[in-house]
Tab-separated table of C-alpha atoms in Angstrom:
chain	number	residue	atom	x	y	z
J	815	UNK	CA	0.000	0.000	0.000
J	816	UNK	CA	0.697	3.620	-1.383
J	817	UNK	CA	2.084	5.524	2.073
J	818	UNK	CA	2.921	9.528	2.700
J	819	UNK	CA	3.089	11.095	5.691
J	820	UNK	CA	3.998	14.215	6.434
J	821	UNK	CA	6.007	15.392	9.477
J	822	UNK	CA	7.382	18.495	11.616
J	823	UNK	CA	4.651	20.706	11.244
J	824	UNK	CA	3.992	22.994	14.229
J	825	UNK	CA	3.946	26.153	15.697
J	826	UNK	CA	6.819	28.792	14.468
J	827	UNK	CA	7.556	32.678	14.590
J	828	UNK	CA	7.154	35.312	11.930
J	829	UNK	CA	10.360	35.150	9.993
J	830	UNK	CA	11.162	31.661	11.648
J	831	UNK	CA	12.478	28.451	10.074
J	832	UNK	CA	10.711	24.955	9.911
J	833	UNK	CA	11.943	21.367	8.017
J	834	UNK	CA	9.228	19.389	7.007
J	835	UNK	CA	9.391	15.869	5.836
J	836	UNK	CA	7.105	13.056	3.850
J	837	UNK	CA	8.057	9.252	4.426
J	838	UNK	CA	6.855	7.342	1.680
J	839	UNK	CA	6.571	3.453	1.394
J	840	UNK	CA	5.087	0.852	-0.487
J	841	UNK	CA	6.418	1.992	-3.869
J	842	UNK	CA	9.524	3.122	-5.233
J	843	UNK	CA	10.078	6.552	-3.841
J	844	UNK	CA	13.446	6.972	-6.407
J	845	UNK	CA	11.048	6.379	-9.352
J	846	UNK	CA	8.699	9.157	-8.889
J	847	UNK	CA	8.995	12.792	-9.059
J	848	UNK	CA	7.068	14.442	-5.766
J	849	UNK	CA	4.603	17.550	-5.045
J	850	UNK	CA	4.241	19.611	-1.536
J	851	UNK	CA	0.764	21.662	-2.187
J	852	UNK	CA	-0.381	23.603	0.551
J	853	UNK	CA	-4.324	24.564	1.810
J	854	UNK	CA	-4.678	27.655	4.209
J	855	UNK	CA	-7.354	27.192	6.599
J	856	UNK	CA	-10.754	27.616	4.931
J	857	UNK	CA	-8.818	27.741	1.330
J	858	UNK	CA	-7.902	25.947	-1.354
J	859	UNK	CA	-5.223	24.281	-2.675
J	860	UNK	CA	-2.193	25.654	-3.473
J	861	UNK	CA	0.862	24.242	-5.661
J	862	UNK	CA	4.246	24.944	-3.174
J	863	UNK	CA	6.756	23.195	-4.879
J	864	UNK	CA	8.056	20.236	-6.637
J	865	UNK	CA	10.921	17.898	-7.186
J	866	UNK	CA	12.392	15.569	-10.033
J	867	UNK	CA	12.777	12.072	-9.504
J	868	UNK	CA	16.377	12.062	-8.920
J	869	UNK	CA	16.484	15.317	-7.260
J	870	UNK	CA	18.199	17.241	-10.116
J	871	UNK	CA	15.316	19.676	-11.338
J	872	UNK	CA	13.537	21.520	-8.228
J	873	UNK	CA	10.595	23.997	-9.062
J	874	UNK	CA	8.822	26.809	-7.258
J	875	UNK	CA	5.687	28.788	-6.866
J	876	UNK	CA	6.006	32.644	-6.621
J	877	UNK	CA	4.943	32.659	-3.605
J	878	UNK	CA	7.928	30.273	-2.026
J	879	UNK	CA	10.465	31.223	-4.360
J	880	UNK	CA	13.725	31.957	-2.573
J	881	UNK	CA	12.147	31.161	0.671
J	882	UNK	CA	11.779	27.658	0.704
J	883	UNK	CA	13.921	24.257	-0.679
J	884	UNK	CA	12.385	21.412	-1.593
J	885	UNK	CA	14.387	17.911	-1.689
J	886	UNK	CA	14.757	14.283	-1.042
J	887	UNK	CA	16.411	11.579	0.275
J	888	UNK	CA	15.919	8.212	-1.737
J	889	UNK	CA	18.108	6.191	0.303
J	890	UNK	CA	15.960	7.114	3.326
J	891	UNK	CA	12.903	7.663	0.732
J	892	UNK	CA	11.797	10.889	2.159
J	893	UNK	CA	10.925	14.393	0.674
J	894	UNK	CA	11.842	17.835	2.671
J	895	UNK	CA	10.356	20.634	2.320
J	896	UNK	CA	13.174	23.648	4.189
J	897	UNK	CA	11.124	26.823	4.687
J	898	UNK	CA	12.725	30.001	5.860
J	899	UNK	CA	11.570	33.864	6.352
J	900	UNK	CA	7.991	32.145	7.827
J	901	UNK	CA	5.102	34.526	7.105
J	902	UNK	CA	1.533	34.501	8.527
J	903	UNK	CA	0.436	33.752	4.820
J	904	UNK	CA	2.153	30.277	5.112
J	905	UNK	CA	-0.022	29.314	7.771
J	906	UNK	CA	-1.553	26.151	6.024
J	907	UNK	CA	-1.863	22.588	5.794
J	908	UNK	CA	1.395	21.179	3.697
J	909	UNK	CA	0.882	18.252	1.952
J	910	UNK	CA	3.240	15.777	0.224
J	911	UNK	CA	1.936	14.125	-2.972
J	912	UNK	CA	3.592	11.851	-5.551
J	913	UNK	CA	3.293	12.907	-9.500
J	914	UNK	CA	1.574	10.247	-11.467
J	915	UNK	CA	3.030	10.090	-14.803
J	916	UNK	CA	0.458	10.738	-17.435
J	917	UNK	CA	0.255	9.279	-20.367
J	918	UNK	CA	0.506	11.928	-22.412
J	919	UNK	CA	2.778	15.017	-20.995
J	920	UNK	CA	3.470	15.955	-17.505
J	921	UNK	CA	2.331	14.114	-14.573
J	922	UNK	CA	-1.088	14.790	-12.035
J	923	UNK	CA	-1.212	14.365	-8.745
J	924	UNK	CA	-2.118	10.682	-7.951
J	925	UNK	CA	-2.070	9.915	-4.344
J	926	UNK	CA	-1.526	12.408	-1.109
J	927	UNK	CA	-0.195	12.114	2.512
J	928	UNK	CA	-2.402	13.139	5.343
J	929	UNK	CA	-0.774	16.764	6.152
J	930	UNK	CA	1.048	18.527	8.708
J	931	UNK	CA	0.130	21.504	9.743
J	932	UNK	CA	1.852	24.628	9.832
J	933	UNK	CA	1.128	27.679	12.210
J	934	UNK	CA	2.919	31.069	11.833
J	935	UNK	CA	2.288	33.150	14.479
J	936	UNK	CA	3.738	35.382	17.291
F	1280	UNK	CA	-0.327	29.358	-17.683
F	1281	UNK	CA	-3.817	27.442	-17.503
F	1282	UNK	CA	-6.800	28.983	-15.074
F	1283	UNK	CA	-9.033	27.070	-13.754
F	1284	UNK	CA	-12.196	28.021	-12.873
F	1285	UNK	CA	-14.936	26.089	-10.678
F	1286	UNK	CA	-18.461	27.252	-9.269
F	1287	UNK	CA	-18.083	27.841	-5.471
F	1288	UNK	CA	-21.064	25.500	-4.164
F	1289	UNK	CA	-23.376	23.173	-5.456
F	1290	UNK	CA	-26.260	21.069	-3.701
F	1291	UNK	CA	-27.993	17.897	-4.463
F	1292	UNK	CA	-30.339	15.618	-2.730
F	1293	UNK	CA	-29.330	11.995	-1.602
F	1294	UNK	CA	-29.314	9.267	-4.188
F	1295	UNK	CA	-29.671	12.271	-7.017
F	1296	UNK	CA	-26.953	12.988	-9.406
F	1297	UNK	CA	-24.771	15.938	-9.989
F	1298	UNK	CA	-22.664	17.855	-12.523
F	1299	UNK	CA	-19.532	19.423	-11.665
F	1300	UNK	CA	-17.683	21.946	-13.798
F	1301	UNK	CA	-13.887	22.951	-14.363
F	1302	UNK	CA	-13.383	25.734	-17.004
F	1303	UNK	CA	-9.870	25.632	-18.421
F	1304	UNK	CA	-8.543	29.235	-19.578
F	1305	UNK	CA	-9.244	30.317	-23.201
F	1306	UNK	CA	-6.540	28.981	-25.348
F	1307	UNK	CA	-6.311	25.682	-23.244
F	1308	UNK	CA	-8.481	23.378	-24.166
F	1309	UNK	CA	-6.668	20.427	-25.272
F	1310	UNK	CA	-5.241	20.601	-21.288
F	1311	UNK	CA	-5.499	17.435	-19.489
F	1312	UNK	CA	-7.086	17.542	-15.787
F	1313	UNK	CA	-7.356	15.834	-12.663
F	1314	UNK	CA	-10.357	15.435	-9.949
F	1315	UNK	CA	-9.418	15.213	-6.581
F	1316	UNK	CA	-12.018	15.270	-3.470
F	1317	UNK	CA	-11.565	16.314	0.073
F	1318	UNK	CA	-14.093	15.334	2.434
F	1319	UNK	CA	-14.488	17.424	5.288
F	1320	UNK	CA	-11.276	17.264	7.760
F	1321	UNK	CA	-9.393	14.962	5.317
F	1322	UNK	CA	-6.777	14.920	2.847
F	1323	UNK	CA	-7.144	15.250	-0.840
F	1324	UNK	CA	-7.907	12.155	-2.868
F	1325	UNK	CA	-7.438	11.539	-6.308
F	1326	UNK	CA	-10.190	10.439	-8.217
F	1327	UNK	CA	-9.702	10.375	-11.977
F	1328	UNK	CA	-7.721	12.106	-14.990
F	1329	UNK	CA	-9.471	13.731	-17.895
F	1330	UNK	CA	-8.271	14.409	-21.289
F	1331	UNK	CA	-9.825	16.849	-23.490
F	1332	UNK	CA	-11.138	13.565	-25.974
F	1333	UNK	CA	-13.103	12.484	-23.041
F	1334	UNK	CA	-10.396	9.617	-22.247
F	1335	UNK	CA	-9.850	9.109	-19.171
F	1336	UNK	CA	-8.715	6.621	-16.105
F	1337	UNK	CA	-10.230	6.264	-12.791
F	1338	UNK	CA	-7.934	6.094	-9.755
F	1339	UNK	CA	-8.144	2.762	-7.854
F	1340	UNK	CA	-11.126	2.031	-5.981
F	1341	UNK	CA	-13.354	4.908	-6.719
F	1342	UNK	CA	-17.029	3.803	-7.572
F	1343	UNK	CA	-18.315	3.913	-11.147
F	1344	UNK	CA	-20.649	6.771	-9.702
F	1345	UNK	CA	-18.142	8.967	-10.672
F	1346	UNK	CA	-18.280	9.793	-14.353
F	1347	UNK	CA	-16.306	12.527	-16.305
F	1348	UNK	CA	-16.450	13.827	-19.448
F	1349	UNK	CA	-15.289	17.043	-21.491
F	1350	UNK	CA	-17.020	19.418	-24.205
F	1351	UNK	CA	-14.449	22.482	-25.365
F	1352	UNK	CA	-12.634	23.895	-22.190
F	1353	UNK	CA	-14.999	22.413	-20.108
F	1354	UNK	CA	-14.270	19.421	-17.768
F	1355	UNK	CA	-17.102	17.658	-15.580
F	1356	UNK	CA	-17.225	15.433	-12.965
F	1357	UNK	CA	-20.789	13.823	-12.721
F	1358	UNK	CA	-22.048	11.577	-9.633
F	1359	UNK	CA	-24.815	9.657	-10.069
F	1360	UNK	CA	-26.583	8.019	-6.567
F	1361	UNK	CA	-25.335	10.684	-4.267
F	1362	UNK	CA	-24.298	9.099	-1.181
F	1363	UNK	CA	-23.850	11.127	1.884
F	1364	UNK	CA	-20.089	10.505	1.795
F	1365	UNK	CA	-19.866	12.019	-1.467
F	1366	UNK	CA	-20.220	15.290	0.782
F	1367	UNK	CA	-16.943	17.073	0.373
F	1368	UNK	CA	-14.683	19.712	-1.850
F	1369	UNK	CA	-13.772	18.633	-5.392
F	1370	UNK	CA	-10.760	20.151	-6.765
F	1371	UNK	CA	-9.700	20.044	-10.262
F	1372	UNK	CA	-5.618	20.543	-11.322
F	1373	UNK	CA	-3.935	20.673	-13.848
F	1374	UNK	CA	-0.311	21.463	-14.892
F	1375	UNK	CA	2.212	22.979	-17.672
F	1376	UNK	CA	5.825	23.632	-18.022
F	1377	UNK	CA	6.633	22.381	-14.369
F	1378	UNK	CA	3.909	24.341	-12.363
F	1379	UNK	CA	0.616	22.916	-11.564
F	1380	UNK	CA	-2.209	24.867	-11.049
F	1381	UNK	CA	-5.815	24.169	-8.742
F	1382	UNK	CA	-9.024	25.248	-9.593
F	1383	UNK	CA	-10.551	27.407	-6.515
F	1384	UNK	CA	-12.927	24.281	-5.609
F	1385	UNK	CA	-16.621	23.156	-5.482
F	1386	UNK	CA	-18.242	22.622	-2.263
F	1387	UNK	CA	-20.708	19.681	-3.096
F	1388	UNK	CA	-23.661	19.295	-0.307
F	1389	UNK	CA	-25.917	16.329	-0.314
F	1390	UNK	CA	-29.367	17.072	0.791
């Protein structure tokens, strides 16, 4: 069975630091680029970030751009997600996802971890 | 880049059926989408990929309820024998050049 979950969410300072991470098992995690989308409370989702396969190509919304780092492990098959300069507006639900190859281009979002939350707040 | 655009709220009544829209950006059309839903206090879950043909594939175990189809830039999700489980947020995504991009979301209610 498919597995992602999400850990080190919590409760951090404006302009603080947090490390997230995303264990995956029952699949193989080196095989499959991976997705951290976020949902502010009430919201909807929002694409954070995402990460290559082998870890070479990294990608970023606007929003996170030179704030956070996404990046991986496979020998320990886990994804990070570094985030830096914390703002109230990242207060949100971060969750890890692995990209689903399509068939024809790109990839979709084909199965999700359970979310950690993340509080920014003084 | 692709918008997506959804209806904020729709309501049906139990064991009814429902039509849910995702309008892809002019000049987009031949984008390929996903449906996810999020029941209330849960994670996303994937639920099927849509191609602008109409092909699509169904993620594993999700009940052939769930129908989609497309016409233009239009994508639908359709449920048929609304359950009260079927309750939730339904998200549609899609994704170009290495960003992906969510449509704001349709809050489904079951009456």
């Amino acid at each position: 069975e498919v597995q992602l979950v999400e850990s080190g969410g919590g409760l951090v300072q404006p302009g603080g630091s947090l490390r997230l991470s995303c264990a995956a098992s029952g699949f193989t995690f080196s095989a499959y680029a991976m997705t951290w989308v976020r949902q502010a409370p009430g919201k909807g989702l929002e694409w954070v970030a995402a990460i290559s396969a082998d870890g070479a190509g990294t990608y970023y919304a606007d929003s996170v751009k030179g704030r956070f780092t996404i990046s991986r492990d496979n020998s320990k098959n886990t994804l990070y997600l570094q985030m830096t300069s914390l703002r109230g507006e990242d207060t949100a639900v971060y969750y890890c996802a692995r990209n689903q190859p399509d068939p024809i281009s790109g990839s979709y979002l084909g199965c999700w971890g359970q979310g950690t939350l993340v509080t920014v707040s003084s | 880049q692709p918008v997506l655009t959804q209806s904020s709220s729709a309501s049906a009544s139990l064991g009814s059926s429902v039509k849910l829209t995702c309008t892809l950006s002019s000049g987009h059309s031949s984008y390929i989408i996903a449906w996810h839903q999020q029941q209330p206090g849960k994670a996303p879950r994937y639920l099927m990929r849509l191609e602008g043909s109409g092909r699509y594939n169904r993620g594993s175990g999700v009940p052939d309820r769930f129908s989609v189809s497309s016409s233009g830039t239009d994508r639908y999700l359709s449920i048929s024998n609304l359950q009260s489980e079927d309750e939730a947020d339904y998200y549609c995504e899609t994704w170009d050049s290495n960003t992906r991009v969510f449509g704001g979301g349709t809050k489904l209610t079951v009456l």
